[in-house]
Short mmCIF file of C-alpha atoms in Angstrom, two decimals:
data_model
loop_
_atom_site.label_atom_id
_atom_site.label_comp_id
_atom_site.label_asym_id
_atom_site.label_seq_id
_atom_site.Cartn_x
_atom_site.Cartn_y
_atom_site.Cartn_z
CA UNK A 1 20.34 9.73 6.34
CA UNK A 2 22.84 6.94 6.93
CA UNK A 3 24.76 5.45 3.98
CA UNK A 4 22.81 2.68 2.22
CA UNK A 5 25.43 0.06 3.08
CA UNK A 6 24.77 0.70 6.78
CA UNK A 7 21.02 0.21 6.37
CA UNK A 8 21.01 -3.10 4.48
CA UNK A 9 22.90 -6.13 5.72
CA UNK A 10 22.82 -9.66 4.33
CA UNK A 11 20.27 -10.90 6.88
CA UNK A 12 18.53 -7.75 8.17
CA UNK A 13 17.61 -4.18 7.28
CA UNK A 14 17.25 -1.00 9.32
CA UNK A 15 13.68 0.06 10.07
CA UNK A 16 14.20 3.51 8.56
CA UNK A 17 14.14 2.05 5.04
CA UNK A 18 10.36 1.83 5.60
CA UNK A 19 9.80 5.10 7.46
CA UNK A 20 12.28 7.81 6.47
CA UNK A 21 11.09 10.59 4.12
CA UNK A 22 14.61 11.16 2.79
CA UNK A 23 14.94 7.50 1.84
CA UNK A 24 11.52 7.58 0.19
CA UNK A 25 12.50 10.63 -1.87
CA UNK A 26 15.69 8.89 -2.92
CA UNK A 27 13.67 5.80 -3.91
CA UNK A 28 11.47 7.96 -6.13
CA UNK A 29 14.53 9.42 -7.84
CA UNK A 30 16.76 6.36 -8.12
CA UNK A 31 14.23 3.58 -8.61
CA UNK A 32 10.78 4.69 -9.70
CA UNK A 33 11.88 7.52 -11.99
CA UNK A 34 14.73 5.55 -13.59
CA UNK A 35 13.43 2.01 -14.18
CA UNK A 36 10.73 0.75 -16.53
CA UNK A 37 7.35 1.33 -14.85
CA UNK A 38 4.10 -0.38 -15.83
CA UNK A 39 1.54 2.07 -17.20
CA UNK A 40 -1.36 -0.08 -18.40
CA UNK A 41 -2.57 -2.36 -21.16
CA UNK A 42 -3.02 -1.56 -24.83
CA UNK A 43 -6.69 -2.62 -24.64
CA UNK A 44 -7.38 0.34 -22.32
CA UNK A 45 -6.77 2.76 -25.20
CA UNK A 46 -8.10 1.11 -28.33
CA UNK A 47 -9.07 4.14 -30.41
CA UNK A 48 -7.21 7.33 -31.37
CA UNK A 49 -7.73 9.90 -28.63
CA UNK A 50 -8.29 7.28 -25.93
CA UNK A 51 -6.19 8.06 -22.87
CA UNK A 52 -5.64 7.20 -19.24
CA UNK A 53 -3.58 8.99 -16.62
CA UNK A 54 -0.87 7.29 -14.60
CA UNK A 55 1.63 8.21 -11.89
CA UNK A 56 5.30 7.25 -12.27
CA UNK A 57 7.18 8.08 -9.09
CA UNK A 58 6.25 11.70 -8.40
CA UNK A 59 5.41 12.43 -12.04
CA UNK A 60 1.87 12.63 -13.44
CA UNK A 61 1.62 11.30 -17.00
CA UNK A 62 -0.88 10.51 -19.75
CA UNK A 63 -0.87 7.39 -21.93
CA UNK A 64 -2.65 8.14 -25.21
CA UNK A 65 -3.21 6.45 -28.55
CA UNK A 66 -2.40 8.82 -31.39
CA UNK A 67 -4.01 9.25 -34.77
CA UNK A 68 -1.20 7.07 -36.12
CA UNK A 69 -2.37 4.43 -33.55
CA UNK A 70 0.96 4.64 -31.76
CA UNK A 71 0.87 4.76 -27.96
CA UNK A 72 2.73 7.64 -26.31
CA UNK A 73 3.26 8.61 -22.70
CA UNK A 74 3.30 12.37 -22.05
CA UNK A 75 3.83 14.41 -18.92
CA UNK A 76 0.44 15.63 -17.71
CA UNK A 77 1.55 19.26 -17.67
CA UNK A 78 0.84 22.25 -19.85
CA UNK A 79 4.15 23.94 -20.82
CA UNK A 80 2.55 27.36 -20.38
CA UNK A 81 1.76 27.64 -16.67
CA UNK A 82 2.18 24.03 -15.55
CA UNK A 83 -1.49 23.11 -15.15
CA UNK A 84 -2.32 19.41 -15.57
CA UNK A 85 -3.94 18.97 -18.96
CA UNK A 86 -6.06 15.90 -18.15
CA UNK A 87 -8.11 15.96 -14.97
CA UNK A 88 -10.01 12.73 -15.69
CA UNK A 89 -8.64 9.28 -14.96
CA UNK A 90 -9.52 8.08 -18.47
CA UNK A 91 -11.53 9.02 -21.53
CA UNK A 92 -11.28 10.14 -25.14
CA UNK A 93 -9.89 13.59 -25.86
CA UNK A 94 -10.74 13.63 -29.57
CA UNK A 95 -7.95 14.83 -31.84
CA UNK A 96 -6.36 17.29 -29.39
CA UNK A 97 -5.57 17.96 -25.78
CA UNK A 98 -6.86 21.32 -24.50
CA UNK A 99 -5.60 22.98 -21.34
CA UNK A 100 -8.54 24.12 -19.21
CA UNK A 101 -6.67 27.19 -17.93
CA UNK A 102 -5.72 29.21 -21.02
CA UNK A 103 -6.84 26.95 -23.91
CA UNK A 104 -3.45 25.99 -25.25
CA UNK A 105 -4.02 23.00 -27.53
CA UNK A 106 -1.78 20.06 -28.38
CA UNK A 107 -1.70 17.25 -30.92
CA UNK A 108 -1.98 13.72 -29.52
CA UNK A 109 1.78 13.33 -29.81
CA UNK A 110 2.22 16.35 -27.51
CA UNK A 111 3.23 18.89 -30.16
CA UNK A 112 1.71 22.31 -29.59
CA UNK A 113 -1.17 22.96 -31.96
CA UNK A 114 -2.48 26.33 -30.98
CA UNK A 115 -1.53 29.23 -28.67
CA UNK A 116 -4.37 31.70 -28.05
CA UNK A 117 -3.63 35.35 -28.97
CA UNK A 118 -0.15 34.45 -30.27
CA UNK A 119 0.78 38.08 -30.91
CA UNK A 120 1.06 38.48 -27.14
CA UNK A 121 4.18 36.33 -27.31
CA UNK A 122 5.92 38.27 -30.10
CA UNK A 123 9.58 38.72 -29.30
CA UNK A 124 9.59 36.03 -26.58
CA UNK A 125 10.83 32.45 -26.52
CA UNK A 126 7.25 31.08 -26.36
CA UNK A 127 6.62 30.41 -30.05
CA UNK A 128 5.17 27.29 -31.72
CA UNK A 129 8.54 26.28 -33.18
CA UNK A 130 10.10 26.10 -29.71
CA UNK A 131 10.01 22.51 -28.34
CA UNK A 132 9.49 23.98 -24.87
CA UNK A 133 5.96 24.90 -25.98
CA UNK A 134 5.03 21.25 -26.50
CA UNK A 135 4.08 18.64 -23.90
CA UNK A 136 7.12 16.68 -22.79
CA UNK A 137 7.19 12.96 -23.60
CA UNK A 138 8.54 10.13 -21.46
CA UNK A 139 12.06 9.26 -22.55
CA UNK A 140 11.12 5.72 -23.56
CA UNK A 141 7.90 3.76 -24.13
CA UNK A 142 7.68 0.08 -24.96
CA UNK A 143 5.29 -2.84 -24.58
CA UNK A 144 5.52 -6.57 -24.07
CA UNK A 145 2.61 -8.83 -25.03
CA UNK A 146 0.31 -5.78 -24.91
CA UNK A 147 1.49 -4.52 -21.49
CA UNK A 148 2.77 -0.93 -21.76
CA UNK A 149 5.75 0.39 -19.82
CA UNK A 150 7.53 3.75 -19.75
CA UNK A 151 10.90 4.93 -18.51
CA UNK A 152 11.61 8.54 -17.66
CA UNK A 153 15.30 8.16 -18.49
CA UNK A 154 16.87 7.51 -21.87
CA UNK A 155 19.67 5.39 -20.43
CA UNK A 156 19.51 1.91 -19.01
CA UNK A 157 18.45 -1.58 -20.04
CA UNK A 158 15.76 -2.22 -22.62
CA UNK A 159 12.34 -3.32 -21.37
CA UNK A 160 13.03 -6.97 -22.18
CA UNK A 161 16.41 -6.76 -20.45
CA UNK A 162 14.79 -5.17 -17.39
CA UNK A 163 12.08 -7.82 -17.17
CA UNK A 164 14.52 -10.68 -17.64
CA UNK A 165 13.04 -14.01 -16.59
CA UNK A 166 10.07 -12.18 -15.01
CA UNK A 167 8.59 -11.67 -18.49
CA UNK A 168 7.15 -15.17 -18.00
CA UNK A 169 4.36 -13.39 -16.07
CA UNK A 170 3.00 -11.91 -19.29
CA UNK A 171 3.82 -14.94 -21.44
CA UNK A 172 2.01 -17.23 -19.01
CA UNK A 173 -1.03 -14.99 -18.92
CA UNK A 174 -1.33 -14.55 -22.68
CA UNK A 175 -0.37 -18.13 -23.57
CA UNK A 176 -3.39 -19.39 -21.64
CA UNK A 177 -5.61 -17.81 -24.29
CA UNK A 178 -6.26 -19.85 -27.46
CA UNK A 179 -5.71 -16.56 -29.30
CA UNK A 180 -2.55 -15.65 -27.39
CA UNK A 181 -3.99 -12.37 -26.12
CA UNK A 182 -5.76 -10.85 -23.13
CA UNK A 183 -7.89 -7.74 -22.71
CA UNK A 184 -8.33 -5.62 -19.62
CA UNK A 185 -11.52 -5.81 -17.58
CA UNK A 186 -12.45 -2.11 -17.20
CA UNK A 187 -13.11 -2.22 -13.46
CA UNK A 188 -10.00 -1.57 -11.37
CA UNK A 189 -10.04 -2.01 -7.60
CA UNK A 190 -7.98 0.69 -5.90
CA UNK A 191 -6.82 0.51 -2.30
CA UNK A 192 -4.85 2.96 -0.18
CA UNK A 193 -2.45 0.98 1.99
CA UNK A 194 -1.30 2.82 5.11
CA UNK A 195 2.10 1.23 4.87
CA UNK A 196 5.35 1.38 2.95
CA UNK A 197 5.30 -0.19 -0.51
CA UNK A 198 7.93 -2.78 0.47
CA UNK A 199 5.51 -4.55 2.82
CA UNK A 200 3.36 -5.50 -0.17
CA UNK A 201 6.26 -6.73 -2.28
CA UNK A 202 7.71 -8.86 0.52
CA UNK A 203 4.31 -10.34 1.36
CA UNK A 204 3.47 -11.65 -2.11
CA UNK A 205 6.07 -14.44 -2.09
CA UNK A 206 6.00 -14.97 1.68
CA UNK A 207 4.83 -18.58 2.03
CA UNK A 208 5.02 -18.53 5.83
CA UNK A 209 2.23 -16.04 6.54
CA UNK A 210 -0.88 -17.47 4.75
CA UNK A 211 -1.74 -20.25 7.21
CA UNK A 212 -1.42 -17.72 10.05
CA UNK A 213 -2.81 -14.51 8.61
CA UNK A 214 -5.60 -16.11 6.55
CA UNK A 215 -6.36 -19.03 8.84
CA UNK A 216 -9.90 -18.02 9.74
CA UNK A 217 -11.03 -17.69 6.14
CA UNK A 218 -9.19 -20.82 5.01
CA UNK A 219 -10.61 -22.97 7.81
CA UNK A 220 -14.18 -21.72 7.25
CA UNK A 221 -13.98 -22.38 3.50
CA UNK A 222 -12.50 -25.83 4.15
CA UNK A 223 -15.40 -26.77 6.42
CA UNK A 224 -17.94 -25.87 3.75
CA UNK A 225 -15.87 -27.67 1.13
CA UNK A 226 -15.81 -30.88 3.18
CA UNK A 227 -19.50 -30.60 4.02
CA UNK A 228 -20.45 -30.36 0.35
CA UNK A 229 -18.28 -33.35 -0.51
CA UNK A 230 -19.94 -35.37 2.29
CA UNK A 231 -23.29 -34.58 0.66
CA UNK A 232 -22.03 -35.86 -2.67
CA UNK A 233 -21.79 -32.35 -4.12
CA UNK A 234 -18.71 -31.11 -5.97
CA UNK A 235 -17.70 -27.84 -4.27
CA UNK A 236 -17.30 -24.82 -6.56
CA UNK A 237 -13.69 -24.01 -7.30
CA UNK A 238 -13.88 -20.77 -5.33
CA UNK A 239 -13.95 -22.68 -2.04
CA UNK A 240 -10.64 -24.25 -3.04
CA UNK A 241 -9.20 -20.77 -3.68
CA UNK A 242 -9.84 -19.93 -0.03
CA UNK A 243 -9.33 -23.25 1.77
CA UNK A 244 -5.75 -23.62 0.50
CA UNK A 245 -4.74 -20.61 2.59
CA UNK A 246 -5.12 -22.84 5.67
CA UNK A 247 -2.61 -25.41 4.41
CA UNK A 248 -0.11 -26.65 7.00
CA UNK A 249 3.33 -25.12 7.54
CA UNK A 250 4.88 -28.22 5.97
CA UNK A 251 2.79 -27.80 2.84
CA UNK A 252 3.76 -24.15 2.52
CA UNK A 253 7.40 -25.01 3.17
CA UNK A 254 7.26 -27.29 0.12
CA UNK A 255 6.26 -24.39 -2.16
CA UNK A 256 9.38 -23.05 -3.81
CA UNK A 257 10.44 -19.54 -4.72
CA UNK A 258 12.85 -18.49 -7.46
CA UNK A 259 14.52 -15.10 -7.02
CA UNK A 260 16.06 -13.29 -9.98
CA UNK A 261 18.40 -10.32 -10.33
CA UNK A 262 16.77 -6.86 -10.06
CA UNK A 263 14.50 -8.21 -7.29
CA UNK A 264 12.04 -10.09 -9.52
CA UNK A 265 10.77 -13.46 -8.31
CA UNK A 266 8.37 -16.37 -8.73
CA UNK A 267 6.27 -18.26 -6.20
CA UNK A 268 5.60 -21.72 -7.63
CA UNK A 269 2.10 -23.13 -7.91
CA UNK A 270 0.40 -24.43 -4.78
CA UNK A 271 -3.25 -24.96 -5.76
CA UNK A 272 -5.08 -27.00 -8.37
CA UNK A 273 -6.79 -24.91 -11.04
CA UNK A 274 -7.79 -27.60 -13.54
CA UNK A 275 -10.91 -29.51 -12.44
CA UNK A 276 -12.33 -32.27 -14.61
CA UNK A 277 -15.61 -30.82 -15.84
CA UNK A 278 -17.19 -30.01 -19.23
CA UNK A 279 -16.19 -26.33 -19.16
CA UNK A 280 -12.54 -27.13 -18.43
CA UNK A 281 -12.46 -29.94 -20.99
CA UNK A 282 -13.87 -27.61 -23.66
CA UNK A 283 -11.22 -25.01 -22.80
CA UNK A 284 -8.38 -27.58 -22.90
CA UNK A 285 -9.62 -28.85 -26.27
CA UNK A 286 -9.54 -25.28 -27.62
CA UNK A 287 -5.97 -24.87 -26.36
CA UNK A 288 -4.92 -28.18 -27.99
CA UNK A 289 -6.53 -27.07 -31.24
CA UNK A 290 -4.74 -23.69 -31.11
CA UNK A 291 -1.24 -24.82 -30.13
CA UNK A 292 -1.08 -28.58 -30.50
CA UNK A 293 -1.30 -30.93 -27.53
CA UNK A 294 2.35 -30.76 -26.48
CA UNK A 295 2.66 -26.96 -26.53
CA UNK A 296 -0.78 -26.46 -24.95
CA UNK A 297 0.08 -28.79 -22.08
CA UNK A 298 3.36 -26.91 -21.61
CA UNK A 299 1.42 -23.66 -21.30
CA UNK A 300 -1.24 -25.10 -18.98
CA UNK A 301 1.30 -26.98 -16.87
CA UNK A 302 3.61 -24.15 -15.83
CA UNK A 303 4.19 -24.12 -12.07
CA UNK A 304 3.47 -20.47 -11.32
CA UNK A 305 1.24 -18.74 -8.82
CA UNK A 306 2.85 -15.30 -8.41
CA UNK A 307 5.43 -13.45 -10.45
CA UNK A 308 6.91 -10.25 -9.03
CA UNK A 309 8.31 -7.52 -11.25
CA UNK A 310 10.28 -5.50 -8.74
CA UNK A 311 9.60 -2.98 -7.32
CA UNK A 312 5.93 -2.50 -8.12
CA UNK A 313 4.11 -5.37 -9.85
CA UNK A 314 2.51 -8.62 -8.66
CA UNK A 315 1.13 -10.81 -11.44
CA UNK A 316 -0.93 -13.93 -10.79
CA UNK A 317 -0.83 -15.12 -14.37
CA UNK A 318 -2.87 -18.38 -14.08
CA UNK A 319 -5.76 -16.27 -12.77
CA UNK A 320 -5.15 -13.20 -14.94
CA UNK A 321 -4.67 -10.84 -11.99
CA UNK A 322 -2.26 -7.91 -11.85
CA UNK A 323 -1.58 -5.59 -8.91
CA UNK A 324 0.49 -2.45 -9.38
CA UNK A 325 1.87 -0.14 -6.69
CA UNK A 326 2.02 3.65 -6.85
CA UNK A 327 3.87 4.87 -3.70
CA UNK A 328 2.53 8.13 -2.27
CA UNK A 329 4.57 8.55 0.93
CA UNK A 330 6.78 6.45 3.21
CA UNK A 331 3.62 5.22 4.96
CA UNK A 332 1.06 5.40 2.14
CA UNK A 333 0.78 3.35 -1.06
CA UNK A 334 -1.87 3.18 -3.76
CA UNK A 335 -2.49 -0.35 -4.99
CA UNK A 336 -4.21 -0.84 -8.36
CA UNK A 337 -5.81 -4.27 -8.78
CA UNK A 338 -6.58 -5.25 -12.39
CA UNK A 339 -8.19 -8.30 -13.96
CA UNK A 340 -7.76 -9.51 -17.54
CA UNK A 341 -9.91 -11.73 -19.70
CA UNK A 342 -8.40 -14.43 -21.87
CA UNK A 343 -9.51 -13.83 -25.45
CA UNK A 344 -11.32 -16.75 -27.03
CA UNK A 345 -12.52 -18.50 -23.86
CA UNK A 346 -16.03 -19.18 -22.56
CA UNK A 347 -17.80 -17.11 -19.93
CA UNK A 348 -17.49 -20.05 -17.52
CA UNK A 349 -13.68 -19.97 -17.67
CA UNK A 350 -13.71 -16.18 -17.41
CA UNK A 351 -15.92 -16.28 -14.29
CA UNK A 352 -13.54 -18.66 -12.50
CA UNK A 353 -10.72 -16.14 -12.66
CA UNK A 354 -13.15 -13.34 -11.81
CA UNK A 355 -14.08 -15.20 -8.62
CA UNK A 356 -10.46 -14.93 -7.46
CA UNK A 357 -10.37 -11.25 -8.38
CA UNK A 358 -13.38 -10.58 -6.16
CA UNK A 359 -12.87 -13.17 -3.40
CA UNK A 360 -9.14 -12.69 -2.77
CA UNK A 361 -7.85 -9.48 -4.34
CA UNK A 362 -10.70 -6.98 -4.03
CA UNK A 363 -10.82 -4.31 -1.28
CA UNK A 364 -13.79 -5.97 0.42
CA UNK A 365 -12.40 -9.47 0.96
CA UNK A 366 -11.24 -10.91 4.25
CA UNK A 367 -8.01 -12.07 2.58
CA UNK A 368 -6.99 -8.59 1.46
CA UNK A 369 -8.19 -7.08 4.74
CA UNK A 370 -5.99 -9.49 6.71
CA UNK A 371 -2.91 -8.37 4.78
CA UNK A 372 -3.74 -4.68 4.98
CA UNK A 373 -4.10 -4.91 8.76
CA UNK A 374 -0.72 -6.63 9.12
CA UNK A 375 1.05 -4.10 6.91
CA UNK A 376 -0.49 -1.17 8.79
CA UNK A 377 0.53 -2.65 12.14
CA UNK A 378 3.96 -3.33 10.67
CA UNK A 379 4.30 0.31 9.70
CA UNK A 380 3.27 1.44 13.17
CA UNK A 381 5.73 -0.97 14.75
CA UNK A 382 8.65 0.21 12.63
CA UNK A 383 7.89 3.84 13.41
CA UNK A 384 8.40 3.03 17.10
CA UNK A 385 11.75 2.87 18.87
CA UNK A 386 11.17 -0.68 20.08
CA UNK A 387 14.04 -1.90 17.93
CA UNK A 388 16.13 -0.79 14.98
CA UNK A 389 16.34 -3.88 12.78
CA UNK A 390 14.00 -6.03 10.68
CA UNK A 391 14.97 -9.69 10.60
CA UNK A 392 15.30 -11.73 7.39
CA UNK A 393 17.20 -14.58 9.01
CA UNK A 394 14.90 -17.49 8.14
CA UNK A 395 16.94 -20.14 6.27
CA UNK A 396 19.76 -17.65 5.86
CA UNK A 397 22.75 -19.41 4.31
CA UNK A 398 20.64 -22.33 3.10
CA UNK A 399 19.70 -21.14 -0.37
CA UNK A 400 21.18 -22.33 -3.65
CA UNK A 401 22.56 -19.68 -6.01
CA UNK A 402 23.11 -20.50 -9.68
CA UNK A 403 23.93 -17.91 -12.33
CA UNK A 404 22.76 -15.05 -10.13
CA UNK A 405 19.40 -16.75 -9.44
CA UNK A 406 18.56 -17.74 -5.85
CA UNK A 407 16.52 -20.90 -5.34
CA UNK A 408 15.04 -21.43 -1.91
CA UNK A 409 15.29 -24.96 -0.55
CA UNK A 410 12.41 -24.12 1.77
CA UNK A 411 9.29 -22.31 0.58
CA UNK A 412 9.11 -20.34 3.80
CA UNK A 413 12.67 -19.05 3.44
CA UNK A 414 13.10 -15.30 3.64
CA UNK A 415 15.31 -15.48 0.56
CA UNK A 416 12.61 -13.41 -1.15
CA UNK A 417 13.21 -10.41 1.10
CA UNK A 418 16.98 -10.80 0.99
CA UNK A 419 16.88 -10.83 -2.82
CA UNK A 420 14.64 -7.77 -2.97
CA UNK A 421 16.85 -5.74 -0.65
CA UNK A 422 19.96 -6.75 -2.57
CA UNK A 423 18.34 -5.20 -5.65
CA UNK A 424 17.08 -2.21 -3.62
CA UNK A 425 20.58 -1.43 -2.38
CA UNK A 426 21.97 -1.63 -5.91
CA UNK A 427 19.31 0.76 -7.21
CA UNK A 428 19.75 3.16 -4.33
CA UNK A 429 23.50 3.22 -4.67
CA UNK A 430 23.35 4.54 -8.23
#
């Protein structure tokens, strides 16, 4: 493998950063298994014994709520013979974990509880007072606004330091609730992407591709939208969700991105999400009552569509959507697509965000299918020998940098990709 500095230049990167197994393995070690990784939401494990399994880099883990109601993240591995303790994706394990192979049992904090036929271990190191007989815990666990993260290393920045300005993703989502909280919707869409994880992260703040990639859907939705208006009918908001994808290049170029250190970024708002109808007016009144008019309008008026937490999270906070990546191979990525409900809002407001979850972000939509096809073809193209470099030249040299933050003067600038690879190279060089 070539040195990292020879693979990433200021305006282009070598194709092998998407295709090489050695680079992927190094990413798992230097990025995914060292940074703070999103595990899930506190509302997924409300009661003691509730758990869900999660993958961090190459490591299988379990997030569980203990009898003390504290959330812990444990390696999903029995210390006896290495068998995974939890085979289910989620559930309630009661007061103990039990290994299905030899019935070793563990408290919910991972401490060994019982070793069958203990006399068989007399005179060996495998005794209950040996920490090696307990399930290993992640080095650090923390949460922000109910969103749970874990780090497999004890060193490094705190969670809040790691998130930096990108923590606005979770503030913006929760602040849109009159109660200041969200809860997970239990159904998670899962998609296997036959492409490198970086395609997804680059795409989310790429304002140049929508009017090309999603043109057919956007144009069709726009026709229906205009037809309904001509009939004197107010089109449902979900047509607007789709028709905006067919906006002109000039309109997309006016949408700004803000790119932070560590690869995080924001795509500013580009669609209207506040119609004047009784349901919206009732919701706005509840927000004014909860926070006061000035603060409520600040919360409802934030210009955000996407927030990226690099290298794995895409949060569409105004619509309560979250997509999380779990890389499996250089050319295979699991994408988890979650939806959250604002606590204290009506079913009508909830359904509006749910429309976006199903119409844009689910596995069966034309929007998601368009992207998946492009990323797959991109992977195939980069595995060929038709060229060695991937271009990020658009608007190169035209961005404003202030205090380490890059502001694109053009929404279609490839500043997003340049910022992400600057962070990638820093991570990989450690």
